[in-house]
Amino acid sequence: MADSTARIVPLRAAGTAFVVELTEPVPRVLHWGADLGPLSADDLAALSLTAEPAVLNNSLDSPRRFTVWPTEADGWAGTPAHHGHLDGGAAAPRLTTTGTSVRQDAEGGELAVSLTDAAAGLDITITYRLEPSGVLAVHSEITRQPDADPAPYDLAQVTALLPLPRRAGEILDFTGKWSRERSPQRRPLAHGTYARDVRRGKPGLDSPYLVAVGVPGFGFREGEVWGVHVAWSGDQRYLVEQLPEGAGVHAAVLGGGELLRAGEVRLAPGDTHRTPVCHYAWSGAGLDGLADRFHTLLRDRPGHPRRPRPVILNSWEAVYFDHDPERLLRLADRAAEVGVERFVLDDGWFRGRRSDRAGLGDWTVDREVWPDGLAPLADHVRSLGMEFGLWVEPEMVNLDSDLARRHPEWVLAPACGAGPAARQQHVLDLSHPGVVDHLLGALDALVTEYGVAYLKWDHNREVHEAVSGPADRPAARAQVEALYGLLDTLRQRHPSLEIESCASGGGRVDLGILARTDRVWASDCNDPVERQSIQRWTGQLLPPELVGAHVGPDPSHTTARVSSDTFRLATALFGHPGIEQDITRCTDEEVARLTAWTALYRELRPLLHGGRTVRADLPGDATLLHGVVAHDGTAALYCWARVATSPEGQPGRVPLPGLDPARRYRVRVRTDVGLPSFHHRSGPAWLTEAIDDRLTLPGALLTAAGLPMPQLNPEQALLIELRQAD
C-alpha cells in the first residue's frame, strides 16, 4: 500500500491543504480543505485507500474518481472541465497524463499537471498554486499541437472544478443592481447544477462576486466554508453542482471560469488559450476566516498599495457637469482646509461635455469652459499640498463626438449597425487596430501634461452584441485582453499613477482588474444605510484600503434619504475614505466635523488598512457590528450601527469579535464626529465611562460575554476604539 505514496502530492499552507494523487490516466483530487497535518507514508496511503468510492448499482463497473480534469471518460456526468469540437468531431475528450511538475514550499507550493487529448490534438496544463494565505489559484493552458489537424478546434467552455464534502450544504452568492451592489442571497444545495452566468461584458452590478458553500447556517465567525472567485473582468460562469452519485467520494463540486461566447476561441495548430485564474479558499472559521485569506492574498501582492491611502475629494456630487473654474478653485481651497489629500475632477471637463449625451471619446480639454486648460486647477491643487486626479471613461464613446464621426468603424457593433445606446453611449472596439493606440496616446498626454496622479476609470454601460468586423466575429474576451494591455502599458509609462476601477459604481470588481488598478468604487450610492451593507459584503473579498467609501451630501444623490452627517462619516471611515459633496456650502459645524473626521482617519489609517476585518453574527438585519482588529490583538475599532428599528428594547450583550481574551483593553467611544442619537433615557453604565475614556475591561469579558450595547435610533452609528491597557 505504501508503494504509491510517492505519487501523492500534498500542498499545505495557513491551515489548509490540497492533495492530489498522480493516478493514471488522469490524477485525482484526494482532499481540499482543512490541513491534515504532516502526512507520513502510511497516512498518505490511508488517504488514497479511503478515496476509493463504492461501485453503485446500475453504474459503471469501476469506481468513479473525481479527477483534476473531469470528463465523461471518468464516468463524470456533471459539467466537464472543458468541451468543444474539431469541425464537428473529436467531441469526447479522453485524456492521458504526459507529465507533472511539483514545487513544495514550507508555506504552499505549486503542482502542474500536463495532459493530452490525442483525438483533438490538444495539450492541456492545469496549474494549482497554493499561496501562503491558503488561497489556491487554479488556471489552465490549452494548446493545439503544431502538427494537429489544420481545422480549428472550437473551444466552448473551460471550467475549474474542485470537490466539496457532503456537509457543505448551503450556498451564498450575490446579486444587485445600480446603487445596491453585492446583495447576499442564500439557498440550500440540492441535486443538479446551480449556475450563475454573466453576459454583461464585465462582472456586472449583479455579479456573483464570490460563491461560497458551507455547512448549513455558517456565519461570519463560525462554520466551514469553501469559496471561489473568478479573477476576470468580462463574462463569467460560476457553478455548484451535486449529482446523486456524487463526485468520487466527494458529494459535490464548486467551479468557475470565463464564459466563452460561441466561436470566440478557435484554436488552430500552435494556438494557446489561457484561462483566467480562479481563486479558491477554505475556512474553518466562517466568512471572516475566508475574507482573511483573500485579504492576506491581496496584501501580499508586490503591487499592493503601500503608501497611506489619501483622503479624496471627488467633484461629481459637488458640481456635476457645471464646471466653473472659479467655483472648483474654491472647492479645492475648502478641501485642503478640511484635510483632503487628493482632489479629483470628475466628468464634464472635456470637449462638448455639458451632459452625458456628447463628448465621450474626445479626450481634450473643453476650452470654452477651461480657456486656460486644466493646468491652473491642477497647479493650484498641488500648491495646496494635494494630488490632482481626473475622471475618464476610455472604453466608451458618444455618437455625438468627433471620434465617432471620424471613426464610425471603431464602434463595437454588428456590421448591420449599432444597437440601442445605454446611458447615451456605445462601446469602442478595443480589438480594432488603432483604437488602443489612440486611447493610450490620449491618456498618456493627459497624465503627462497635467501631472495626473490618479485616474478614476469608469465603464458606464454593459457590453452587448460584442462582435467586430464585417464577419461579426466574437470580441468579448478580446475587449478584456485589450483593456488589460492598455492599463498595463499606461502603468509602465507612469509607474506612480494610481487608477480606480469604477463601472457605474461597483460593476467591475474582480481580482483581474485589481491586478492593474489600486482600488474600486464600491457603488455610486453614498447613502450610509445602503453603504453599511455594500461595504460589509464587498469586504468579503477586498480589504478596506481597496474600497472607495465617500461621504455624500444630504439628501442622498441616489436614494433621496436624509441622514445625519455623523452616521455618514462613521460609515465612510471603513474603507478608502473620501468626500463627494460641495463642501463650500457646509455649515461651520459640518466643516468642523469633516476636519475632525479626516484627522481621525489619518490617526487610525494604519489600523484600518492593516488589520483583520471582523463582523459579528447578530439576529436580524436591523443592527450591525463590524470592525478592524490589529493582527497582534493590541488594538481595534468597531462600528455599532442601527439601520432600522426592531422589536427588542434592549440589544443585550454583544461580544466583540477578534480580540485577545488574555489581554486587558482600554475602551473608548470616539466622539470626534459627534455622538449618535440614542433611543433610551440613559445608556448602559459602561458607555459614560467609555465616552470619558476611563474604562478598562478584560478581553475575556469582551469576547465571551460582550458589552450591553446602547439602543440607537435608526440610521445611527457608534465608534468604539480599544487599545491594549498598559
XYZ file of C-alpha atoms in Angstrom:
726
model
C 0.000 0.000 0.000
C 2.880 2.390 0.719
C 4.453 1.940 -2.712
C 2.147 4.527 -4.283
C 2.689 7.299 -1.748
C 5.491 8.947 -3.722
C 2.809 9.768 -6.268
C 0.666 11.676 -3.798
C 1.319 15.440 -3.713
C 0.164 17.392 -0.643
C 0.346 21.190 -0.700
C -0.115 22.838 2.712
C -0.331 26.462 3.870
C -2.012 28.501 6.605
C -4.122 25.667 7.964
C -5.377 24.404 4.632
C -4.332 21.543 2.360
C -4.780 20.414 -1.238
C -3.836 16.824 -2.018
C -3.643 15.170 -5.446
C -2.804 11.578 -6.309
C -0.972 11.171 -9.627
C -3.109 8.304 -10.853
C -3.390 7.191 -14.470
C -4.708 8.145 -16.885
C -5.640 11.401 -15.061
C -4.667 12.419 -11.492
C -7.432 12.628 -8.929
C -8.156 15.088 -6.124
C -7.961 13.380 -2.744
C -8.629 16.362 -0.490
C -9.215 20.116 -0.425
C -9.976 21.813 2.873
C -8.617 21.698 6.404
C -4.938 20.892 6.829
C -4.450 17.210 7.613
C -1.092 17.865 9.242
C 2.247 16.340 8.274
C 1.391 13.076 6.494
C 3.564 10.005 6.820
C 3.774 7.393 4.081
C 1.146 5.346 5.888
C -1.078 8.425 6.251
C -0.865 9.120 2.526
C -1.634 5.504 1.731
C -4.651 5.659 4.035
C -5.872 8.821 2.324
C -5.601 7.088 -1.041
C -7.410 3.992 0.216
C -10.280 5.976 1.686
C -10.643 7.992 -1.524
C -11.947 4.920 -3.345
C -15.784 5.008 -3.521
C -18.250 2.151 -3.728
C -19.358 0.768 -7.074
C -23.054 1.602 -7.230
C -25.916 -0.403 -8.672
C -26.779 0.414 -12.280
C -23.488 2.273 -12.621
C -20.035 1.969 -14.094
C -18.306 -1.296 -13.301
C -15.314 0.545 -11.812
C -15.304 3.199 -9.069
C -15.882 6.739 -10.234
C -12.975 9.058 -9.452
C -13.043 12.840 -9.352
C -10.011 13.864 -11.391
C -8.208 17.148 -11.895
C -9.828 17.332 -15.349
C -13.216 15.572 -15.069
C -14.858 14.378 -18.290
C -17.317 11.672 -19.335
C -14.354 9.321 -19.787
C -14.192 9.221 -15.969
C -17.896 8.456 -15.745
C -18.443 12.085 -14.734
C -21.957 13.175 -15.762
C -21.614 16.719 -14.461
C -20.120 19.809 -16.067
C -16.882 18.767 -17.794
C -13.596 20.580 -17.306
C -13.744 21.501 -20.989
C -15.816 20.783 -24.050
C -15.617 21.693 -27.706
C -15.266 20.079 -31.111
C -12.971 19.733 -34.101
C -15.035 20.513 -37.187
C -17.955 18.635 -35.652
C -15.844 15.767 -34.327
C -13.410 14.902 -31.517
C -16.188 15.809 -29.074
C -15.442 13.109 -26.463
C -12.174 14.092 -24.750
C -10.130 11.189 -23.444
C -7.100 12.481 -21.623
C -3.839 10.944 -20.525
C -1.117 12.402 -18.322
C 2.114 13.393 -20.063
C 3.962 14.944 -17.138
C 3.845 16.690 -13.786
C 5.841 19.401 -12.075
C 5.844 19.844 -8.302
C 7.237 22.537 -6.011
C 6.501 22.140 -2.320
C 7.381 25.058 -0.046
C 7.152 25.486 3.706
C 4.006 27.547 3.085
C 2.294 26.388 -0.075
C 3.744 25.332 -3.388
C 2.695 24.506 -6.934
C 1.546 21.468 -8.861
C 1.273 21.481 -12.658
C -0.271 18.520 -14.464
C 0.168 18.122 -18.231
C -2.447 16.161 -20.158
C -3.094 15.376 -23.802
C -6.181 14.611 -25.877
C -4.851 12.792 -28.943
C -8.107 12.874 -30.915
C -8.360 16.674 -30.834
C -4.616 17.313 -30.823
C -4.833 19.224 -27.538
C -2.142 19.603 -24.890
C -3.517 20.817 -21.559
C -1.692 22.024 -18.465
C -3.592 22.743 -15.276
C -1.677 24.530 -12.549
C -2.527 24.690 -8.849
C -0.657 27.254 -6.755
C -1.294 27.247 -3.015
C -0.391 30.690 -1.695
C 0.937 31.359 1.824
C -2.523 32.799 2.605
C -4.089 29.394 1.976
C -5.791 30.600 -1.221
C -5.492 28.089 -4.072
C -5.037 29.695 -7.501
C -6.080 27.475 -10.433
C -5.520 28.201 -14.114
C -5.075 26.239 -17.335
C -3.461 26.439 -20.749
C -4.903 24.570 -23.726
C -2.677 24.330 -26.803
C -3.296 22.787 -30.224
C -0.362 20.654 -31.183
C 1.603 22.233 -34.078
C 1.168 19.145 -36.282
C -2.517 18.661 -35.456
C -5.374 18.581 -37.944
C -5.410 22.037 -39.600
C -9.109 22.538 -38.860
C -9.639 24.849 -35.860
C -10.751 23.348 -32.568
C -13.792 25.264 -31.305
C -13.402 25.539 -27.540
C -16.816 26.011 -25.963
C -16.001 26.227 -22.254
C -13.255 25.632 -19.684
C -14.213 25.308 -16.018
C -12.001 24.852 -12.980
C -13.654 22.338 -10.639
C -12.862 21.338 -7.057
C -14.730 18.872 -4.815
C -16.975 19.601 -1.849
C -17.902 17.287 1.036
C -21.439 16.270 1.965
C -21.575 18.694 4.912
C -21.241 21.676 2.535
C -24.975 22.118 2.114
C -25.733 25.842 1.795
C -24.809 28.300 -0.983
C -24.110 32.011 -0.547
C -23.565 34.279 -3.509
C -24.529 37.807 -4.520
C -26.791 39.795 -6.772
C -27.563 43.506 -7.055
C -28.396 46.480 -9.210
C -27.188 50.032 -9.645
C -26.628 51.553 -6.185
C -27.406 48.210 -4.482
C -24.401 46.050 -5.333
C -23.360 42.816 -3.617
C -26.660 41.885 -2.036
C -26.261 38.434 -0.444
C -28.579 35.541 -1.227
C -28.615 32.057 0.288
C -30.151 28.748 -0.749
C -29.768 25.088 0.167
C -27.615 22.945 -2.104
C -29.848 20.479 -3.929
C -29.279 17.956 -6.706
C -28.496 19.451 -10.078
C -26.496 22.433 -11.216
C -26.743 25.884 -9.691
C -25.036 28.149 -12.236
C -24.564 31.904 -12.483
C -23.720 33.099 -15.991
C -22.548 36.673 -16.526
C -23.121 38.028 -20.048
C -22.576 41.741 -19.499
C -19.007 42.154 -20.774
C -17.925 42.810 -17.177
C -18.787 41.144 -13.845
C -21.812 43.447 -13.557
C -23.757 45.123 -10.803
C -25.401 41.747 -10.098
C -22.049 39.961 -10.018
C -21.953 36.605 -8.199
C -18.664 38.081 -6.929
C -17.669 35.163 -4.709
C -19.609 31.923 -4.421
C -19.335 30.244 -1.027
C -20.675 26.857 0.033
C -20.639 25.884 3.679
C -22.192 23.890 6.456
C -25.824 24.979 6.832
C -26.122 28.124 8.919
C -22.489 29.186 8.510
C -21.927 32.777 9.570
C -19.212 35.379 9.803
C -17.498 33.768 12.785
C -18.430 30.086 12.666
C -18.771 27.208 10.251
C -16.741 25.582 7.496
C -16.893 27.425 4.184
C -15.442 26.760 0.729
C -15.380 29.649 -1.780
C -14.307 30.609 -5.297
C -13.718 33.914 -7.096
C -13.110 34.226 -10.846
C -10.384 36.824 -11.468
C -11.688 38.012 -14.829
C -13.176 41.356 -15.874
C -15.518 40.037 -18.550
C -18.143 37.323 -18.973
C -18.003 34.693 -16.215
C -19.521 31.418 -15.076
C -19.844 30.106 -11.521
C -21.437 26.803 -10.585
C -22.176 24.485 -7.693
C -23.172 21.010 -8.786
C -24.380 17.932 -6.939
C -25.234 14.632 -8.594
C -26.937 11.694 -6.831
C -23.816 9.548 -7.348
C -21.542 12.308 -6.016
C -18.087 13.132 -7.359
C -15.975 10.166 -6.417
C -16.061 10.038 -2.620
C -16.938 13.738 -2.614
C -20.520 14.962 -2.680
C -20.466 17.958 -4.999
C -18.238 20.353 -6.929
C -17.542 24.082 -6.910
C -16.492 25.638 -10.194
C -15.748 28.810 -12.058
C -14.248 30.229 -15.212
C -14.622 32.629 -18.075
C -17.876 32.297 -20.010
C -16.958 31.804 -23.670
C -19.227 33.006 -26.455
C -19.897 30.738 -29.462
C -16.946 30.820 -31.852
C -14.905 33.020 -29.552
C -11.973 30.623 -29.097
C -10.965 28.656 -32.207
C -7.585 27.015 -31.777
C -5.542 26.490 -34.936
C -2.413 24.339 -34.690
C 0.068 26.102 -32.421
C -2.553 28.359 -30.761
C -2.902 28.530 -26.972
C -5.856 29.539 -24.819
C -5.040 30.697 -21.280
C -7.836 30.747 -18.753
C -8.281 33.369 -16.050
C -7.230 32.409 -12.551
C -9.903 31.019 -10.247
C -9.095 31.677 -6.596
C -10.370 29.005 -4.194
C -10.266 29.239 -0.404
C -11.403 27.181 2.569
C -12.137 28.441 6.079
C -12.928 26.656 9.289
C -13.851 29.951 10.953
C -16.754 31.198 8.854
C -16.851 34.012 6.355
C -14.405 36.149 8.335
C -11.853 33.370 8.015
C -12.484 33.236 4.276
C -12.188 37.037 3.977
C -8.964 36.988 5.971
C -7.397 34.605 3.456
C -8.324 36.818 0.498
C -7.210 39.995 2.281
C -3.855 38.380 3.084
C -3.506 37.240 -0.534
C -4.081 40.769 -1.812
C -1.852 42.463 0.743
C 0.986 40.081 -0.131
C 0.974 41.195 -3.795
C 4.086 43.123 -4.892
C 1.852 45.801 -6.451
C -0.489 46.271 -3.495
C -0.711 49.959 -2.477
C 1.879 50.504 0.253
C 1.738 54.208 0.999
C -1.085 55.595 3.162
C -4.334 55.881 1.226
C -5.020 59.615 0.789
C -8.334 61.245 1.680
C -10.108 62.058 -1.613
C -12.497 64.754 -2.676
C -14.287 63.873 -5.908
C -16.138 66.693 -7.639
C -19.097 64.773 -9.121
C -21.798 65.319 -6.500
C -20.408 68.792 -5.816
C -20.798 70.281 -9.314
C -21.916 67.502 -11.735
C -21.459 68.876 -15.295
C -21.499 72.508 -14.146
C -17.769 73.162 -14.453
C -16.927 76.693 -13.377
C -13.152 77.070 -12.874
C -13.541 79.659 -10.109
C -16.038 77.513 -8.243
C -13.759 74.494 -8.486
C -10.783 76.528 -7.230
C -12.847 77.475 -4.180
C -13.812 73.823 -3.733
C -10.136 72.886 -3.775
C -9.379 75.547 -1.141
C -12.057 74.192 1.177
C -10.916 70.609 0.519
C -7.399 71.451 1.675
C -8.793 73.169 4.768
C -10.651 70.051 5.915
C -7.691 67.732 5.330
C -8.245 66.306 1.834
C -5.097 64.839 0.268
C -6.253 64.129 -3.305
C -8.606 66.297 -5.407
C -10.333 64.549 -8.339
C -12.033 66.409 -11.200
C -14.918 64.240 -12.392
C -16.932 64.145 -15.620
C -17.518 67.341 -17.601
C -14.024 68.699 -18.307
C -13.584 67.570 -21.948
C -14.830 68.960 -25.245
C -18.600 69.160 -25.681
C -19.336 67.512 -22.357
C -22.195 69.550 -20.930
C -24.320 66.432 -20.393
C -23.964 62.674 -20.843
C -25.185 62.903 -24.441
C -21.965 64.067 -26.104
C -18.215 64.205 -25.939
C -17.148 60.716 -24.837
C -14.134 59.803 -26.933
C -12.832 63.366 -27.313
C -10.251 63.419 -24.534
C -9.146 67.017 -24.924
C -9.989 69.866 -22.552
C -13.055 71.940 -23.412
C -11.538 75.396 -23.933
C -14.948 77.067 -23.803
C -15.187 76.056 -20.149
C -11.487 75.873 -19.341
C -9.930 78.593 -21.532
C -6.504 78.077 -19.947
C -6.776 74.297 -19.814
C -6.681 72.305 -16.594
C -3.200 73.485 -15.594
C -4.415 76.377 -13.372
C -6.614 73.999 -11.354
C -4.040 71.192 -11.258
C -1.266 73.570 -10.208
C -3.476 75.168 -7.566
C -4.423 71.751 -6.160
C -0.763 70.786 -5.857
C 0.137 74.141 -4.319
C -2.333 73.287 -1.549
C -0.486 70.039 -0.856
C -2.973 67.758 -2.616
C -2.617 65.371 -5.546
C -4.573 66.014 -8.749
C -6.846 63.309 -10.191
C -9.069 63.095 -13.252
C -12.161 61.121 -14.361
C -12.066 59.284 -17.700
C -14.187 56.657 -19.459
C -11.867 55.499 -22.237
C -13.734 52.379 -23.384
C -16.896 54.306 -24.277
C -17.963 56.741 -26.980
C -20.921 59.032 -27.642
C -22.069 59.025 -31.249
C -22.154 62.803 -30.829
C -18.371 63.104 -30.693
C -15.592 63.953 -33.098
C -14.147 60.473 -32.572
C -17.347 58.654 -33.603
C -17.826 60.926 -36.608
C -14.204 60.388 -37.667
C -14.104 56.651 -36.981
C -17.590 55.082 -37.038
C -15.892 51.721 -37.649
C -14.375 51.925 -34.152
C -17.774 51.401 -32.505
C -18.207 47.829 -31.232
C -21.353 46.662 -33.021
C -22.629 44.231 -35.665
C -21.898 45.135 -39.261
C -25.594 45.937 -39.790
C -25.359 48.825 -37.313
C -25.165 49.760 -33.656
C -27.891 48.652 -31.295
C -29.595 50.814 -28.670
C -27.485 53.205 -26.651
C -27.165 52.820 -22.881
C -26.601 55.985 -20.865
C -26.390 57.710 -24.262
C -23.205 55.837 -25.154
C -21.715 52.931 -27.055
C -18.607 50.802 -26.618
C -15.352 51.254 -28.501
C -13.982 48.156 -30.211
C -10.679 47.730 -28.393
C -9.799 44.805 -30.678
C -9.853 47.114 -33.711
C -6.394 48.190 -34.910
C -5.737 51.755 -33.840
C -8.261 52.086 -31.013
C -5.914 51.144 -28.166
C -3.118 53.218 -29.727
C -5.465 56.213 -29.862
C -6.575 55.785 -26.248
C -3.057 55.218 -24.979
C -1.877 58.363 -26.735
C -4.727 60.462 -25.341
C -4.361 59.194 -21.758
C -0.584 59.396 -21.807
C -0.792 63.016 -22.964
C -3.274 63.958 -20.225
C -1.290 62.326 -17.438
C 1.925 63.915 -18.666
C 0.619 67.424 -19.341
C -1.345 67.840 -16.128
C 0.715 65.732 -13.749
C -2.267 63.474 -13.092
C -1.615 61.249 -10.067
C -4.901 59.338 -10.193
C -7.406 58.285 -12.842
C -10.980 57.448 -11.950
C -11.548 54.966 -14.801
C -15.264 54.483 -15.440
C -17.262 51.980 -17.543
C -20.883 53.066 -17.531
C -22.698 50.557 -19.721
C -22.884 46.856 -20.341
C -21.311 45.332 -23.444
C -23.973 43.834 -25.692
C -23.525 42.415 -29.193
C -19.760 42.267 -28.681
C -18.851 41.431 -32.264
C -16.291 43.044 -34.538
C -15.580 43.449 -38.235
C -17.641 42.634 -41.334
C -17.950 38.962 -40.263
C -19.288 39.895 -36.792
C -16.582 37.847 -35.080
C -16.977 37.476 -31.294
C -14.882 40.044 -29.444
C -15.946 39.939 -25.777
C -12.755 38.357 -24.439
C -10.632 40.410 -26.855
C -12.120 43.525 -25.214
C -10.906 42.427 -21.801
C -7.468 41.391 -23.011
C -7.045 44.715 -24.829
C -8.156 46.616 -21.718
C -5.595 44.755 -19.622
C -2.900 45.587 -22.172
C -3.900 49.253 -22.207
C -3.792 49.513 -18.419
C -0.501 47.634 -18.203
C 1.174 49.870 -20.777
C -0.118 53.074 -19.201
C 1.164 51.958 -15.794
C 4.537 51.075 -17.288
C 4.825 54.601 -18.673
C 3.642 56.170 -15.406
C 4.661 53.849 -12.543
C 3.381 56.199 -9.831
C -0.055 56.640 -11.443
C -2.941 55.213 -9.419
C -6.157 54.039 -11.087
C -9.619 53.348 -9.697
C -11.886 50.748 -11.305
C -15.340 52.312 -11.490
C -18.193 50.841 -13.530
C -21.478 52.614 -12.803
C -20.278 52.107 -9.266
C -19.324 48.526 -8.414
C -19.908 46.838 -11.775
C -16.297 45.763 -12.380
C -14.959 44.496 -9.067
C -12.710 41.471 -9.537
C -9.128 40.426 -8.940
C -8.326 40.594 -12.655
C -8.919 44.350 -12.811
C -7.317 44.820 -9.383
C -4.080 43.342 -10.713
C -3.880 46.596 -12.711
C -5.680 49.145 -10.532
C -5.370 50.448 -6.979
C -8.925 50.474 -5.705
C -12.554 50.009 -6.746
C -15.532 52.289 -6.460
C -17.894 50.047 -4.499
C -21.104 51.824 -5.503
C -22.477 55.096 -6.848
C -24.652 55.062 -3.735
C -23.266 57.047 -0.800
C -26.419 56.625 1.302
C -24.954 55.312 4.580
C -27.764 52.807 5.167
C -27.101 51.153 1.820
C -23.356 51.584 2.214
C -23.281 49.663 5.506
C -24.384 46.556 3.589
C -22.458 47.246 0.372
C -19.166 47.748 2.196
C -19.819 44.838 4.545
C -20.109 42.399 1.655
C -17.527 43.978 -0.639
C -15.187 43.238 2.251
C -15.804 39.517 1.799
C -13.152 39.655 -0.929
C -11.374 43.004 -0.632
C -9.581 44.649 2.301
C -10.814 48.160 3.226
C -7.916 50.052 1.622
C -9.056 48.894 -1.837
C -12.683 50.014 -1.446
C -13.654 53.623 -2.122
C -16.051 54.886 0.583
C -17.145 58.521 0.368
C -19.251 60.884 2.419
C -22.062 62.158 0.236
C -24.386 65.137 0.596
C -27.709 65.278 2.363
C -30.142 64.182 0.947
C -28.528 61.235 -0.808
C -27.978 61.619 -4.556
C -29.253 58.074 -5.244
C -31.990 57.484 -2.643
C -33.058 60.973 -1.500
C -32.652 59.692 2.056
C -31.848 62.319 4.699
C -29.298 61.154 7.247
C -27.052 62.717 9.855
C -23.504 63.619 8.916
C -22.226 61.685 11.949
C -23.692 58.471 10.501
C -22.331 59.237 7.034
C -18.866 59.967 8.424
C -18.721 56.873 10.621
C -19.798 54.664 7.709
C -17.243 56.058 5.248
C -14.396 55.554 7.696
C -14.273 51.806 6.984
C -12.789 51.873 3.508
C -10.616 54.222 1.466
C -12.420 57.411 2.540
C -13.345 60.425 0.518
C -15.832 63.260 0.154
C -18.433 63.552 -2.599
C -20.245 66.840 -1.978
C -19.981 70.600 -2.320
C -18.318 71.332 0.996
C -18.213 75.067 0.235
C -21.898 75.030 1.228
C -21.369 73.212 4.523
C -22.057 74.976 7.813
C -19.197 75.747 10.179
C -20.270 72.809 12.348
C -20.256 70.437 9.374
C -16.831 71.678 8.293
C -15.517 71.132 11.816
C -16.799 67.549 11.830
C -15.327 66.866 8.388
C -11.983 68.211 9.563
C -12.120 66.084 12.715
C -13.085 63.063 10.603
C -10.112 63.358 8.244
C -7.831 63.732 11.260
C -9.414 60.661 12.877
C -8.918 58.689 9.678
C -5.255 59.656 9.433
C -4.770 58.625 13.072
C -6.455 55.255 12.582
C -5.337 54.611 9.000
C -2.584 52.087 9.899
C -5.100 50.015 11.859
C -7.959 50.335 9.377
C -5.783 49.365 6.413
C -3.559 46.827 8.089
C -5.779 44.928 10.488
C -8.142 41.999 10.209
C -11.752 42.637 9.185
C -14.283 41.202 11.646
C -18.067 41.042 11.571
C -20.415 39.860 14.293
C -23.231 37.380 13.770
C -26.333 39.158 15.063
C -30.003 38.180 14.827
C -31.820 40.134 12.148
C -30.579 42.916 9.924
C -31.530 45.965 11.984
C -28.184 46.210 13.776
C -24.632 45.619 12.600
C -21.336 45.278 14.410
C -18.204 45.270 12.319
C -14.653 46.412 12.770
C -10.942 46.012 12.214
C -8.642 44.324 14.735
C -4.849 44.529 14.714
C -3.249 41.202 13.849
C -1.477 41.101 17.205
C -4.730 41.856 19.038
C -3.467 45.086 20.617
C -5.981 47.474 19.027
C -9.384 47.526 17.372
C -12.026 49.878 16.028
C -15.662 48.794 15.890
C -18.771 50.335 14.385
C -22.064 49.594 16.161
C -24.752 50.664 13.702
C -28.515 50.572 13.581
C -30.086 50.823 10.131
C -33.737 50.132 11.116
C -35.978 49.664 14.127
C -36.546 46.242 15.673
C -38.956 44.819 18.267
C -36.349 44.430 21.009
C -35.999 47.176 23.561
C -32.549 46.014 24.652
C -29.852 44.943 22.187
C -28.319 42.920 25.036
C -24.727 41.829 25.358
C -22.858 41.705 22.059
C -19.424 40.004 22.004
C -16.667 41.963 20.249
C -15.088 39.571 17.725
C -11.378 39.169 17.130
C -9.901 40.421 20.414
C -7.346 38.575 22.524
C -9.083 37.146 25.622
C -5.788 37.216 27.539
C -5.335 40.990 27.228
C -6.947 43.927 29.001
C -8.294 46.774 26.898
C -8.923 50.451 27.356
C -12.380 51.000 25.858
C -13.068 54.422 24.374
C -16.043 55.800 22.467
C -14.689 58.095 19.749
C -16.703 61.312 19.710
C -14.581 63.107 17.086
C -17.512 63.365 14.653
C -20.156 63.575 17.358
C -22.276 61.052 19.185
C -25.195 59.200 17.614
C -28.814 59.761 18.530
C -29.800 57.309 21.278
C -33.173 55.644 21.763
C -33.134 55.488 25.562
C -33.318 57.786 28.600
C -29.847 56.749 29.752
C -27.350 54.324 28.320
C -25.680 51.263 29.812
C -23.294 52.138 32.634
C -20.113 51.366 30.684
C -20.978 53.878 27.952
C -20.427 57.035 30.041
C -17.056 55.794 31.247
C -16.015 54.903 27.701
C -17.058 58.340 26.433
C -14.880 59.848 29.155
C -12.007 57.488 28.209
C -11.702 55.955 31.677
C -12.841 52.376 31.108
C -10.628 49.280 31.140
C -12.055 45.786 30.688
C -10.660 42.257 30.346
C -10.539 40.770 26.865
C -12.224 37.587 28.067
C -15.298 39.581 29.108
C -15.388 41.485 25.820
C -15.043 38.415 23.615
C -17.100 35.865 25.547
C -19.796 37.855 27.350
C -19.733 41.076 25.362
C -20.964 44.598 26.036
C -24.615 45.536 26.531
C -24.922 47.808 23.544
C -26.802 51.112 23.664
C -30.074 51.338 21.826
C -29.572 53.683 18.865
C -32.177 55.422 16.814
C -32.336 54.213 13.210
C -29.542 55.345 10.862
C -27.042 55.993 13.617
C -23.601 54.589 14.414
C -21.246 54.497 17.385
C -17.448 54.175 17.055
C -15.760 52.088 19.774
C -11.964 52.031 19.970
C -9.971 49.538 22.000
C -6.280 49.689 22.871
C -4.274 47.298 24.973
C -4.170 48.657 28.513
C -0.743 49.467 29.947
